[in-house]
CSV table of C-alpha atoms and ligand atoms in Angstrom, one decimal:
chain,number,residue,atom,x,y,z
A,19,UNK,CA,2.2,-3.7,-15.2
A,20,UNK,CA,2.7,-4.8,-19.1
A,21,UNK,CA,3.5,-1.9,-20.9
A,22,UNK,CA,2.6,-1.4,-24.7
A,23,UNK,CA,6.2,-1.6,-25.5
A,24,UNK,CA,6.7,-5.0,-24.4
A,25,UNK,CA,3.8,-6.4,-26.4
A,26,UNK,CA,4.3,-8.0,-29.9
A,27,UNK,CA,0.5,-7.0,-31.5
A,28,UNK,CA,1.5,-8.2,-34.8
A,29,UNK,CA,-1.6,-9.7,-36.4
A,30,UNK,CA,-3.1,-9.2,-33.0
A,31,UNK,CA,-6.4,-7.5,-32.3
A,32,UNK,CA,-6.4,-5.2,-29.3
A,33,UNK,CA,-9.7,-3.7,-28.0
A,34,UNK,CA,-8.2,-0.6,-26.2
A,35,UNK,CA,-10.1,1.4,-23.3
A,36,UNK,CA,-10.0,5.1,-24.4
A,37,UNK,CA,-11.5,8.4,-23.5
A,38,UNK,CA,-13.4,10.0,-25.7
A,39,UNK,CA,-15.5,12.2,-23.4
A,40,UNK,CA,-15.0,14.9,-25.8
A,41,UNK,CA,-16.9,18.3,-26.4
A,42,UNK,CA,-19.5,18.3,-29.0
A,43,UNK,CA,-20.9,21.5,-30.0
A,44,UNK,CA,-25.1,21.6,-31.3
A,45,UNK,CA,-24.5,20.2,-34.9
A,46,UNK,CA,-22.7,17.3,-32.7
A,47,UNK,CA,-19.1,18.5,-33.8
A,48,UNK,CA,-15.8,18.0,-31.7
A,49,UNK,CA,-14.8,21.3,-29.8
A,50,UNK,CA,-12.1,20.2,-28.1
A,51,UNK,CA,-10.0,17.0,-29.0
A,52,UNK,CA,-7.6,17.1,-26.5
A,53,UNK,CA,-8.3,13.5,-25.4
A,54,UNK,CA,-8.3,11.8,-28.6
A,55,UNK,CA,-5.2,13.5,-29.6
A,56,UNK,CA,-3.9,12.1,-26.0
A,57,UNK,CA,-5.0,8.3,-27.4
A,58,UNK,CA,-3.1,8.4,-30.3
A,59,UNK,CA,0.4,7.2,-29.1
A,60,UNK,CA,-1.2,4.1,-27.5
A,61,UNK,CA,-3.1,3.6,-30.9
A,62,UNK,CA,-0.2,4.5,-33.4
A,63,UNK,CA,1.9,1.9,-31.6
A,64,UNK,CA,-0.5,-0.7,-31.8
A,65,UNK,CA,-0.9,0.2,-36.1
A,66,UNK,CA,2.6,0.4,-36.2
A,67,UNK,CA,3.6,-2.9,-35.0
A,68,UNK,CA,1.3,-4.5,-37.7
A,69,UNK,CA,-2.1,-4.9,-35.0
A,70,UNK,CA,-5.4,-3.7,-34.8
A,71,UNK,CA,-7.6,-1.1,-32.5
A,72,UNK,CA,-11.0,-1.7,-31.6
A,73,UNK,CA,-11.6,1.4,-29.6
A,74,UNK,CA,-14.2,1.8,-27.5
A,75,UNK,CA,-15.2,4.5,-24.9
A,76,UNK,CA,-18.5,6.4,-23.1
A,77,UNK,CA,-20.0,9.9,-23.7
A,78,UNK,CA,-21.8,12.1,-21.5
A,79,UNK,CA,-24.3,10.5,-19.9
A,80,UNK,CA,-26.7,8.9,-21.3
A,81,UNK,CA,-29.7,6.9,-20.1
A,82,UNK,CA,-30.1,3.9,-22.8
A,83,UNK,CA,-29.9,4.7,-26.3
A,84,UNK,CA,-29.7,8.2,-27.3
A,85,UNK,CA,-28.7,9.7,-30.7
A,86,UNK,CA,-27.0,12.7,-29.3
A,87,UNK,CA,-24.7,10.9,-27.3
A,88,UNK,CA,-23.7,8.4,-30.2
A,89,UNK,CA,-19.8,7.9,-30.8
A,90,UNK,CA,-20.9,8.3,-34.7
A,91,UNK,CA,-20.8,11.5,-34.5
A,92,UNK,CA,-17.0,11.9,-33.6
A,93,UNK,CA,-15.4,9.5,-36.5
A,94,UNK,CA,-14.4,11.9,-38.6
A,95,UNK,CA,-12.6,13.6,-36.4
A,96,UNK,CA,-10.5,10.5,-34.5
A,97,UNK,CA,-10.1,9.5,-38.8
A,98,UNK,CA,-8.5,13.4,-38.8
A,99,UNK,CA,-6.0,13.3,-35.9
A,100,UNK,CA,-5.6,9.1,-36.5
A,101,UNK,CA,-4.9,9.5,-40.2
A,102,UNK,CA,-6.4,6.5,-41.3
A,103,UNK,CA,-9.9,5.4,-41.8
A,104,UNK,CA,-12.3,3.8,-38.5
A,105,UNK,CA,-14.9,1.6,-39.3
A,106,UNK,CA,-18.0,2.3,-36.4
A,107,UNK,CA,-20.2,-0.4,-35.0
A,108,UNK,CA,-23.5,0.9,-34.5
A,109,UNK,CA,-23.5,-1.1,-31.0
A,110,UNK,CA,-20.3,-1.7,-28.4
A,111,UNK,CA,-21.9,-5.8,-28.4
A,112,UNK,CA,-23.6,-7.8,-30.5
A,113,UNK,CA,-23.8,-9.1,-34.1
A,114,UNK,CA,-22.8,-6.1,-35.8
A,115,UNK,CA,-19.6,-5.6,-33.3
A,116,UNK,CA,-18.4,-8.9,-33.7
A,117,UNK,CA,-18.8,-9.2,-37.2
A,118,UNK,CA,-16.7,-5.6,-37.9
A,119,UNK,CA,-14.2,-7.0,-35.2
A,120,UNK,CA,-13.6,-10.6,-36.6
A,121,UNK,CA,-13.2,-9.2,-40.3
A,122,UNK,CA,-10.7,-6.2,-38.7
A,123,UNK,CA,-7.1,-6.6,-40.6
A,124,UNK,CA,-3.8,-5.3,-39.4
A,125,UNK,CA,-3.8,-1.8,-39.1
A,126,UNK,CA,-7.6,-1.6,-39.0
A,127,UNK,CA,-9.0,0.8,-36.3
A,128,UNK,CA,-12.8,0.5,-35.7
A,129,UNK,CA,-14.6,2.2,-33.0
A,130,UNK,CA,-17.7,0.9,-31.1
A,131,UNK,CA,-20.7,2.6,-29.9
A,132,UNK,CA,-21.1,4.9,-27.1
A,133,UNK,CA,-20.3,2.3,-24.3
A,134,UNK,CA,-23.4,3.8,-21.9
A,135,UNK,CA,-25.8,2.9,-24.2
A,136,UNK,CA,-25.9,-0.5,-22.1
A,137,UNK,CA,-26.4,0.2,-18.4
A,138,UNK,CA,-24.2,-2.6,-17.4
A,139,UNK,CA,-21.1,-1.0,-18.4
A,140,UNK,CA,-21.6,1.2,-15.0
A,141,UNK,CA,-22.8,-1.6,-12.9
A,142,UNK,CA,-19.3,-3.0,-13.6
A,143,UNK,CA,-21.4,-6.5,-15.3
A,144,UNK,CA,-19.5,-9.1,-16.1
A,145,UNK,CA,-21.2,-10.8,-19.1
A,146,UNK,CA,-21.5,-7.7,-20.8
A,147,UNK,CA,-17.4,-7.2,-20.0
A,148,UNK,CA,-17.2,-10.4,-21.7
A,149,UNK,CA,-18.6,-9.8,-25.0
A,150,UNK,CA,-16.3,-7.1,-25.2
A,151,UNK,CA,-13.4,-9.1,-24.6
A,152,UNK,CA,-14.5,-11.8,-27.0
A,153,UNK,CA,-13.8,-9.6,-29.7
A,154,UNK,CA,-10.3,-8.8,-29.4
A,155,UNK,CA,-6.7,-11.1,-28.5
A,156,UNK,CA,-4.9,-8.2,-26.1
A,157,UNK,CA,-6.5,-5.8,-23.8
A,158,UNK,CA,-5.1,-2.2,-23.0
A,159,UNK,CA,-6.5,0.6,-20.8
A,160,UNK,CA,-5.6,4.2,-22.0
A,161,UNK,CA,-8.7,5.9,-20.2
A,162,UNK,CA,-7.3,7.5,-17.3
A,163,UNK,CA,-10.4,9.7,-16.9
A,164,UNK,CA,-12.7,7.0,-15.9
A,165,UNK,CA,-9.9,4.9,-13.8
A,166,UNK,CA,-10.8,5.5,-11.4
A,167,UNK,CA,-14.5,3.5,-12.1
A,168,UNK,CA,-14.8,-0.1,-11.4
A,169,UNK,CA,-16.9,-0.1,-14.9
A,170,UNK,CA,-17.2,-3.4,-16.9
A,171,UNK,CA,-15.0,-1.7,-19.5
A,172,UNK,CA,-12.6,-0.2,-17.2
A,173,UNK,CA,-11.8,-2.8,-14.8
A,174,UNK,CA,-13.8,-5.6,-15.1
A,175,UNK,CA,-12.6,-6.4,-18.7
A,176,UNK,CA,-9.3,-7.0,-17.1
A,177,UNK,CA,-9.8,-10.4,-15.9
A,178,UNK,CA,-10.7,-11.7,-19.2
A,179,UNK,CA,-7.0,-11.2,-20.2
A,180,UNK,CA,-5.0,-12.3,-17.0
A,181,UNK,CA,-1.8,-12.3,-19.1
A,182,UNK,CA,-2.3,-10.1,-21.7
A,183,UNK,CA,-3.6,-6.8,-20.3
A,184,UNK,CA,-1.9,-4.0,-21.2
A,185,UNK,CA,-1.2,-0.3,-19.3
A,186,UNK,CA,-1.6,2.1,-22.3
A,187,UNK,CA,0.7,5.3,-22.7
A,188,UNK,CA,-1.1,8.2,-21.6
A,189,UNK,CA,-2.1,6.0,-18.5
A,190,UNK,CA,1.3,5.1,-17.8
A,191,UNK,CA,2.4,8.8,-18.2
A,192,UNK,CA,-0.5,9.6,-15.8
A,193,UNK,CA,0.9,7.5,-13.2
A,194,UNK,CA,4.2,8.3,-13.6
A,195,UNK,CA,3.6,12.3,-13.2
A,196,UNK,CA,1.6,11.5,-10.1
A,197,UNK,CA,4.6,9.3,-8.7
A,198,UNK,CA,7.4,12.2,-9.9
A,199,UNK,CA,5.2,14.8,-7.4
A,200,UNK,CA,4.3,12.3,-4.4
A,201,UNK,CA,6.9,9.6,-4.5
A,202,UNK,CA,10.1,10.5,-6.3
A,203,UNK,CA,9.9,14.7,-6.6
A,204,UNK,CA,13.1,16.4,-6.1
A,205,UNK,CA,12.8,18.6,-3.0
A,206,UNK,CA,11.4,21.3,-2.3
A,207,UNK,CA,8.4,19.9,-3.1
A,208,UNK,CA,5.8,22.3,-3.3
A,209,UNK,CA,1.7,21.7,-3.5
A,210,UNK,CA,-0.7,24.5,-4.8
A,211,UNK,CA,-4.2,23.7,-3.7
A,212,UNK,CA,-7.2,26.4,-4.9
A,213,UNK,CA,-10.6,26.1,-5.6
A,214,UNK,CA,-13.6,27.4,-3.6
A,215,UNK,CA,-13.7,24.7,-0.7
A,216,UNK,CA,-11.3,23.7,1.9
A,217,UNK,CA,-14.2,20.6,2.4
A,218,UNK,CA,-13.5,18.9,-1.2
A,219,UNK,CA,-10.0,19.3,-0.4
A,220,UNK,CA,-9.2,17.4,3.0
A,221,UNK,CA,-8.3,14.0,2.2
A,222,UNK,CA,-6.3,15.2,-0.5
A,223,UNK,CA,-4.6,17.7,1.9
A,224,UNK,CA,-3.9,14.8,4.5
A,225,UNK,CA,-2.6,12.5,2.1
A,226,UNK,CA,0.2,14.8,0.7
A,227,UNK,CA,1.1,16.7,3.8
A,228,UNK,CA,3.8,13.8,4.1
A,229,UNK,CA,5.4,14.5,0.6
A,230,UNK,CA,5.6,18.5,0.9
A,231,UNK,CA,8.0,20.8,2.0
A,232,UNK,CA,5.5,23.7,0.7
A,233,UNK,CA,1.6,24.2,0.7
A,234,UNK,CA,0.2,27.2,-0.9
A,235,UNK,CA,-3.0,28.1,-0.5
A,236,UNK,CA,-5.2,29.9,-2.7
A,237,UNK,CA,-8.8,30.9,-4.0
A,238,UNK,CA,-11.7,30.3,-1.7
A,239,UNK,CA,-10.1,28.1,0.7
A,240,UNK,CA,-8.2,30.5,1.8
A,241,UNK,CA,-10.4,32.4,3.8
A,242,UNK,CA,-11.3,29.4,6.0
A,243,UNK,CA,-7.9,29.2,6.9
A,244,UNK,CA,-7.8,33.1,8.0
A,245,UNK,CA,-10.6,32.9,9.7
A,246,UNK,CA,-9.3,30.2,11.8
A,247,UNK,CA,-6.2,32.1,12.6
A,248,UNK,CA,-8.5,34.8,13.6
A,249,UNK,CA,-8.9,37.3,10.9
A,250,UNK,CA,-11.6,38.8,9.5
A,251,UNK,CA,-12.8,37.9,5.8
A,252,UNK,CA,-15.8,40.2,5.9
A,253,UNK,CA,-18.3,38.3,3.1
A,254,UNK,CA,-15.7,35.8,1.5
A,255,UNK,CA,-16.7,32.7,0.9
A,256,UNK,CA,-15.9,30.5,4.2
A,257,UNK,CA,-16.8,27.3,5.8
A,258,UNK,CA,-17.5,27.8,9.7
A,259,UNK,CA,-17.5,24.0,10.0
A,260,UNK,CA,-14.0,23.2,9.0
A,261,UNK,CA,-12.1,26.1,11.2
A,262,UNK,CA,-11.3,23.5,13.7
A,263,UNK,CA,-10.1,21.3,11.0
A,264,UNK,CA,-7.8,23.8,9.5
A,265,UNK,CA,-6.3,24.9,12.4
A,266,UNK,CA,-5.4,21.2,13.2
A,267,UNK,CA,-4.2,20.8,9.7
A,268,UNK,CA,-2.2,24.1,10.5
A,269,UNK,CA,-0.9,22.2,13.4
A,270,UNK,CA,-0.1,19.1,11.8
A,271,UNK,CA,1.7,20.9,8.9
A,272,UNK,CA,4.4,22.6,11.6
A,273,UNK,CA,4.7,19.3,13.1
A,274,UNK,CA,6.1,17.8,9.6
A,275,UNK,CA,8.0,20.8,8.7
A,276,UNK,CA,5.7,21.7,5.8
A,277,UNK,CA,5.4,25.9,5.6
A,278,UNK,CA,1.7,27.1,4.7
A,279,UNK,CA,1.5,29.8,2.5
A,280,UNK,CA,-1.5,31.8,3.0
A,281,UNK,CA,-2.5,35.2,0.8
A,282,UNK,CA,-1.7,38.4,3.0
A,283,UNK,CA,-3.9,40.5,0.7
A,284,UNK,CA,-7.0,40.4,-1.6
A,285,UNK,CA,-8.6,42.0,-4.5
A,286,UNK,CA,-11.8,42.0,-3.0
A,287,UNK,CA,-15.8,43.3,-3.9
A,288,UNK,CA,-18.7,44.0,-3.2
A,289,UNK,CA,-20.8,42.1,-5.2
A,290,UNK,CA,-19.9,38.6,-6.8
A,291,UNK,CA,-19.3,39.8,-10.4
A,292,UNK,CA,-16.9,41.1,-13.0
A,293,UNK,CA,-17.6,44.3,-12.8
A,294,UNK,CA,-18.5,45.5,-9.4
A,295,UNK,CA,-16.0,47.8,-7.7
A,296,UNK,CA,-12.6,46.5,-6.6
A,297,UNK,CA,-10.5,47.4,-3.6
A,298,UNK,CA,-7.5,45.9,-2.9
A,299,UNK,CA,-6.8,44.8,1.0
A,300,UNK,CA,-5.1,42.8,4.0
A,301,UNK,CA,-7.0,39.4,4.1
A,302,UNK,CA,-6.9,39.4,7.6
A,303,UNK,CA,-9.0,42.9,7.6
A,304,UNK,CA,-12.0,42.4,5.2
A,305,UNK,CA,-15.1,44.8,6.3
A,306,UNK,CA,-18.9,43.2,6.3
A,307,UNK,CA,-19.8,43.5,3.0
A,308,UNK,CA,-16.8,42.9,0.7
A,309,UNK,CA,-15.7,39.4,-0.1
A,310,UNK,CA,-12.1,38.5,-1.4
A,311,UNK,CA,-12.1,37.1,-5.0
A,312,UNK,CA,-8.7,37.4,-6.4
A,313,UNK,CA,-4.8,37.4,-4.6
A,314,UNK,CA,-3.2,40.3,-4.3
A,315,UNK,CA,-0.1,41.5,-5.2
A,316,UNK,CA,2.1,41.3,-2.2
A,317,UNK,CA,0.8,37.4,-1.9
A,318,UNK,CA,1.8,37.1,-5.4
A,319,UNK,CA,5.3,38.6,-5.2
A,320,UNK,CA,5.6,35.6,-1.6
A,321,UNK,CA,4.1,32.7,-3.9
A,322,UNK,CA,6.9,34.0,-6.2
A,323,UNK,CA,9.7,33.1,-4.0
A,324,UNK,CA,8.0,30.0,-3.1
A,325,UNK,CA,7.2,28.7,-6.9
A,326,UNK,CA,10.4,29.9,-8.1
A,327,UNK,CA,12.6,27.8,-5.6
A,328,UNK,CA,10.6,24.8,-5.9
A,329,UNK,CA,11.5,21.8,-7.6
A,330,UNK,CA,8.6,19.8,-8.0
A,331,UNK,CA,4.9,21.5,-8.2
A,332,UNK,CA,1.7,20.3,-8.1
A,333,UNK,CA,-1.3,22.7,-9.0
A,334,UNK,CA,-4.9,21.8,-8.2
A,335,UNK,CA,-7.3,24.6,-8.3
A,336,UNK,CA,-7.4,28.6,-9.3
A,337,UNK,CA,-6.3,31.5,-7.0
A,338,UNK,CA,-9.2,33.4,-7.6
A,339,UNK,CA,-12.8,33.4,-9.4
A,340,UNK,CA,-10.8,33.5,-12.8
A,341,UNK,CA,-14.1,33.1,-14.7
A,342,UNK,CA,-14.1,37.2,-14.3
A,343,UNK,CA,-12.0,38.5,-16.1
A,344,UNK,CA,-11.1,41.2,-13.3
A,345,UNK,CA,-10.4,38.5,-10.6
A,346,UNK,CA,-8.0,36.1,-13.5
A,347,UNK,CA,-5.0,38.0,-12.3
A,348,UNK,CA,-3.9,35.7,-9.8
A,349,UNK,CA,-4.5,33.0,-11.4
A,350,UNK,CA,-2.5,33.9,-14.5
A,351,UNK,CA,0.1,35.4,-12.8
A,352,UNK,CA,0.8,31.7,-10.9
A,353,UNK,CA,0.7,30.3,-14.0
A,354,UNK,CA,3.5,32.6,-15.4
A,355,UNK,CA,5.4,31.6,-12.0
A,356,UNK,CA,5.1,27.9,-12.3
A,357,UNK,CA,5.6,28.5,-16.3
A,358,UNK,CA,8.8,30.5,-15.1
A,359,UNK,CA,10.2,27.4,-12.7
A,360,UNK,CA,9.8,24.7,-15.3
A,361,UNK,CA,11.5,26.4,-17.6
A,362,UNK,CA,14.2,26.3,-14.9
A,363,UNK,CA,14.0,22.7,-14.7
A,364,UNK,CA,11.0,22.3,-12.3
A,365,UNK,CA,8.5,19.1,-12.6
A,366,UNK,CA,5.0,20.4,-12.7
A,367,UNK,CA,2.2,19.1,-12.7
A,368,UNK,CA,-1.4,20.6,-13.2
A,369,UNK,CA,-4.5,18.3,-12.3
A,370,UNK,CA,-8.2,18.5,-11.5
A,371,UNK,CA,-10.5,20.4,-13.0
A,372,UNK,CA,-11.2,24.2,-12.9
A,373,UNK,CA,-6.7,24.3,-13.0
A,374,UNK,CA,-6.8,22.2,-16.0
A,375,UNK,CA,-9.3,24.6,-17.5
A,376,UNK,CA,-7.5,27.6,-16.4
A,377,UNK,CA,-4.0,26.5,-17.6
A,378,UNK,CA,-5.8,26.1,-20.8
A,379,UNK,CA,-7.9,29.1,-21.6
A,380,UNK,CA,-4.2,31.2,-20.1
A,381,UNK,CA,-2.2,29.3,-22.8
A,382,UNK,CA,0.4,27.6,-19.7
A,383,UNK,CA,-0.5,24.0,-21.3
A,384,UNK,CA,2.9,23.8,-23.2
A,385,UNK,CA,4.7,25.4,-20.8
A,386,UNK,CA,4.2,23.3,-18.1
A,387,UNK,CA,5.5,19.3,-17.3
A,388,UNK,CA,2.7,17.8,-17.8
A,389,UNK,CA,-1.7,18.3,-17.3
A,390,UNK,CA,-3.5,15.8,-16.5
A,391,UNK,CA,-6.6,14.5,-19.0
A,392,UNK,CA,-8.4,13.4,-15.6
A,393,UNK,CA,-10.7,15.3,-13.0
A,394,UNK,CA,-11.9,12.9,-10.8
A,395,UNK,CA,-9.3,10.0,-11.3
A,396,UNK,CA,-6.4,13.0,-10.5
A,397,UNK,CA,-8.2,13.7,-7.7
A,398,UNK,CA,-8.4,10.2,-6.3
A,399,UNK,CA,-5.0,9.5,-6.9
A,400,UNK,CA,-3.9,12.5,-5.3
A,401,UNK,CA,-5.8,11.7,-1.9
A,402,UNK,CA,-3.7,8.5,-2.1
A,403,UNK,CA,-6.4,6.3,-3.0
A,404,UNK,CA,-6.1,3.0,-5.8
A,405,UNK,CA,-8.1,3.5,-8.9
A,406,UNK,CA,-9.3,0.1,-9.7
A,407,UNK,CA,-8.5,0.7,-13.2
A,408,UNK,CA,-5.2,0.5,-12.1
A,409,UNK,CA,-5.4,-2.1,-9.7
A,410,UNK,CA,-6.4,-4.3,-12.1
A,411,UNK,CA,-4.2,-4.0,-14.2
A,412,UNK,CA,-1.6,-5.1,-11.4
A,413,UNK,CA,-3.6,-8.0,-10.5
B,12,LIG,P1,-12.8,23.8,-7.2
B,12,LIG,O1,-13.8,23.2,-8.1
B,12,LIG,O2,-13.0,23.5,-5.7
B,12,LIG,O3,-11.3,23.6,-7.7
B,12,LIG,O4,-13.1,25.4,-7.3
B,12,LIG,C1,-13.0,26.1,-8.5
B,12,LIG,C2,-13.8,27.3,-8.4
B,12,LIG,O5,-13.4,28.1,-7.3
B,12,LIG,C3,-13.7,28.2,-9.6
B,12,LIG,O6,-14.9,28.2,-10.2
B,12,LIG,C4,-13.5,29.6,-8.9
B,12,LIG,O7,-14.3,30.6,-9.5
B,12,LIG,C5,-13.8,29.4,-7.5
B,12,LIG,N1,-13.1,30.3,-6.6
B,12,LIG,C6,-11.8,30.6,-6.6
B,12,LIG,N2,-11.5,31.6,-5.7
B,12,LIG,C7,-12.7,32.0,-5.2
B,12,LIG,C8,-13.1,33.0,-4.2
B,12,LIG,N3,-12.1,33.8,-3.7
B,12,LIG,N4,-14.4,33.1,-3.9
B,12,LIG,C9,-15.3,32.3,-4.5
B,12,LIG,N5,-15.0,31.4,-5.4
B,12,LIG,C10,-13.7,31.2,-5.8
């Protein structure tokens, strides 16, 4: 792949796939620019080397035109973290975008209307991926969030610049922290899987089973796998169906010399919220009635060990229902763990989802390798699949 480094853009106009799914709040204000700020390398390069940006991106999701989804309302704030002024095209295609675009002069950003506004950006169209590529000399995807849609802006684009389509930075970085945890990853590698279902899990579970030397498991999913081994887990959450599964994955796991690390104890309730009484007990031994919603602290003192001797991590889901304030223990306290081992030199890497959001809201983000800005693309790369985004690039 062509990375933004190896691309002269002088005088050159690139139209640059971003994410800028952000947050607005009701007066339509950013609440969280955490992905523009993780565009601005790619863009700042561009600017730097004397080209131009016409960015362009989705948000939400809207069904045709609708004011509340309108990338107009985020300007300001990508003119705040860009430091420069962006010029905004009332539609993605069309008069008004080409006019803005042919007039654009180096070190011009100007960003184009909320992508979705035109259904054929999902339907992956190829006309409508054409007028967009009409309007710019170099094309670079820095979206990882949506790579892993075959969207007209994502990958179909691509083939309208067979040799000058371009990998942007946080993408790159993406790919390269997936590779450092399931290609190159200094052993032990350790994966951390949480989260409430064992079900949403299992491909990503097969796929890495060859890359591990550790697998944790936390949260919800857990108590499938106790059950399967025989315990009792009283009213935790639990999925009958996939006790056969896990005890073949349990199986499989021996067979490839990966060690499962299970909780041995619980902070468990009787009722599913914050404030109902809390008991702490042996997983294997929950009574009818009480339901495991944190990890105790003689499974965190063995995920200790286990974190602390690893050399590469991967973290994908919480160890408890850390949306309770009384159940965030676990949670946190891996997060202090996995803080603990980077610091030590660890690679770590947090992805998908409710992790991202707990790292976050814990204040780890800084303190770990790297967190990914994708939910559903992190996931897909993790159960091995190819995100078309990336593929075509590559082709
Ligand atoms: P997932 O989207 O599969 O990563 O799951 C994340 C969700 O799992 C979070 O909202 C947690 O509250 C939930 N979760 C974690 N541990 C438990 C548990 N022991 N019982 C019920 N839900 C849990």
């Amino acid at each position: 792949m062509t990375t933004v480094d190896q691309i002269d853009f002088k005088n050159k106009k690139a139209i640059i796939r971003v994410d800028f799914n952000v947050p607005l709040n009701e007066e339509n204000r950013v609440t969280d620019p955490t992905r523009i700020l993780a565009a601005k390398p790619t863009i700042d390069a561009v600017l730097a080397q004397g080209g131009s940006c016409i960015l362009m991106s989705h948000l939400g999701r809207p069904k045709g035109i609708t004011p509340g989804l309108s990338l107009g309302h985020i300007v300001k704030t990508v003119e705040e973290i860009l430091g420069v002024s962006v010029l905004f095209a009332q539609d993605s295609i069309g008069e008004s975008a080409q006019a803005l675009a042919a007039q654009l002069k180096p070190g011009e950003v100007l960003l184009l209307e909320n992508l979705r506004f035109h259904e054929e950006e999902t339907k992956g169209d190829s006309t409508f991926a054409k007028e967009l590529a009409n309007l710019a000399d170099i094309y670079i995807n820095d979206a990882f969030g949506t790579a892993h849609r075959a969207h007209a802006s994502t990958t179909i684009i691509a083939q309208f610049f067979p040799d000058r389509k371009v990998v942007g930075k946080l993408l790159e970085q993406e790919i390269e922290a997936i590779d450092k945890v399931l290609q190159t990853g200094e052993k032990p590698v350790l994966a951390i899987l949480g989260g409430s279902k064992v079900s949403s899990k299992i491909t990503i579970i097969e796929n890495i089973l060859d890359k591990i030397d550790h697998l944790i498991i936390g949260g919800g999913m857990a108590y499938t796998f106790v059950k399967a081994k025989g315990g009792s887990v009283g009213n935790s959450i639990c999925e009958d169906d996939y006790l056969d599964f896990t005890l073949e994955l349990m199986e499989k796991a021996k067979a490839k010399n990966v060690q499962i690390h299970l909780p041995v104890d619980v902070i468990a309730t009787t009722d599913f919220s914050n404030d109902s009484e809390r008991k702490t007990m042996d997983i294997n031994e929950i009574p009818n009635g009480w339901e495991g919603l944190d990890a105790g602290h003689k499974s965190l003192e063995n995920f200790k060990q286990v974190v602390l001797e690893a050399k590469t991590i991967l973290w994908n889901g919480p160890l408890g229902v850390f949306e309770f304030s009384n159940f965030a223990n676990g949670t946190i306290e891996l997060g202090t763990f996995i803080a603990e081992s980077t610091a030590k030199g660890a690679f770590s890497l947090v992805g998908g989802g409710d992790s991202v959001a707990a790292v976050k809201q814990f204040g780890f983000d800084h303190k770990v390798s790297y967190v990914s800005t994708g939910g559903g693309a992190m996931l897909e790369s993790l159960e091995g699949k190819t995100l078309p985004g990336i593929a075509a690039l590559k082709e």
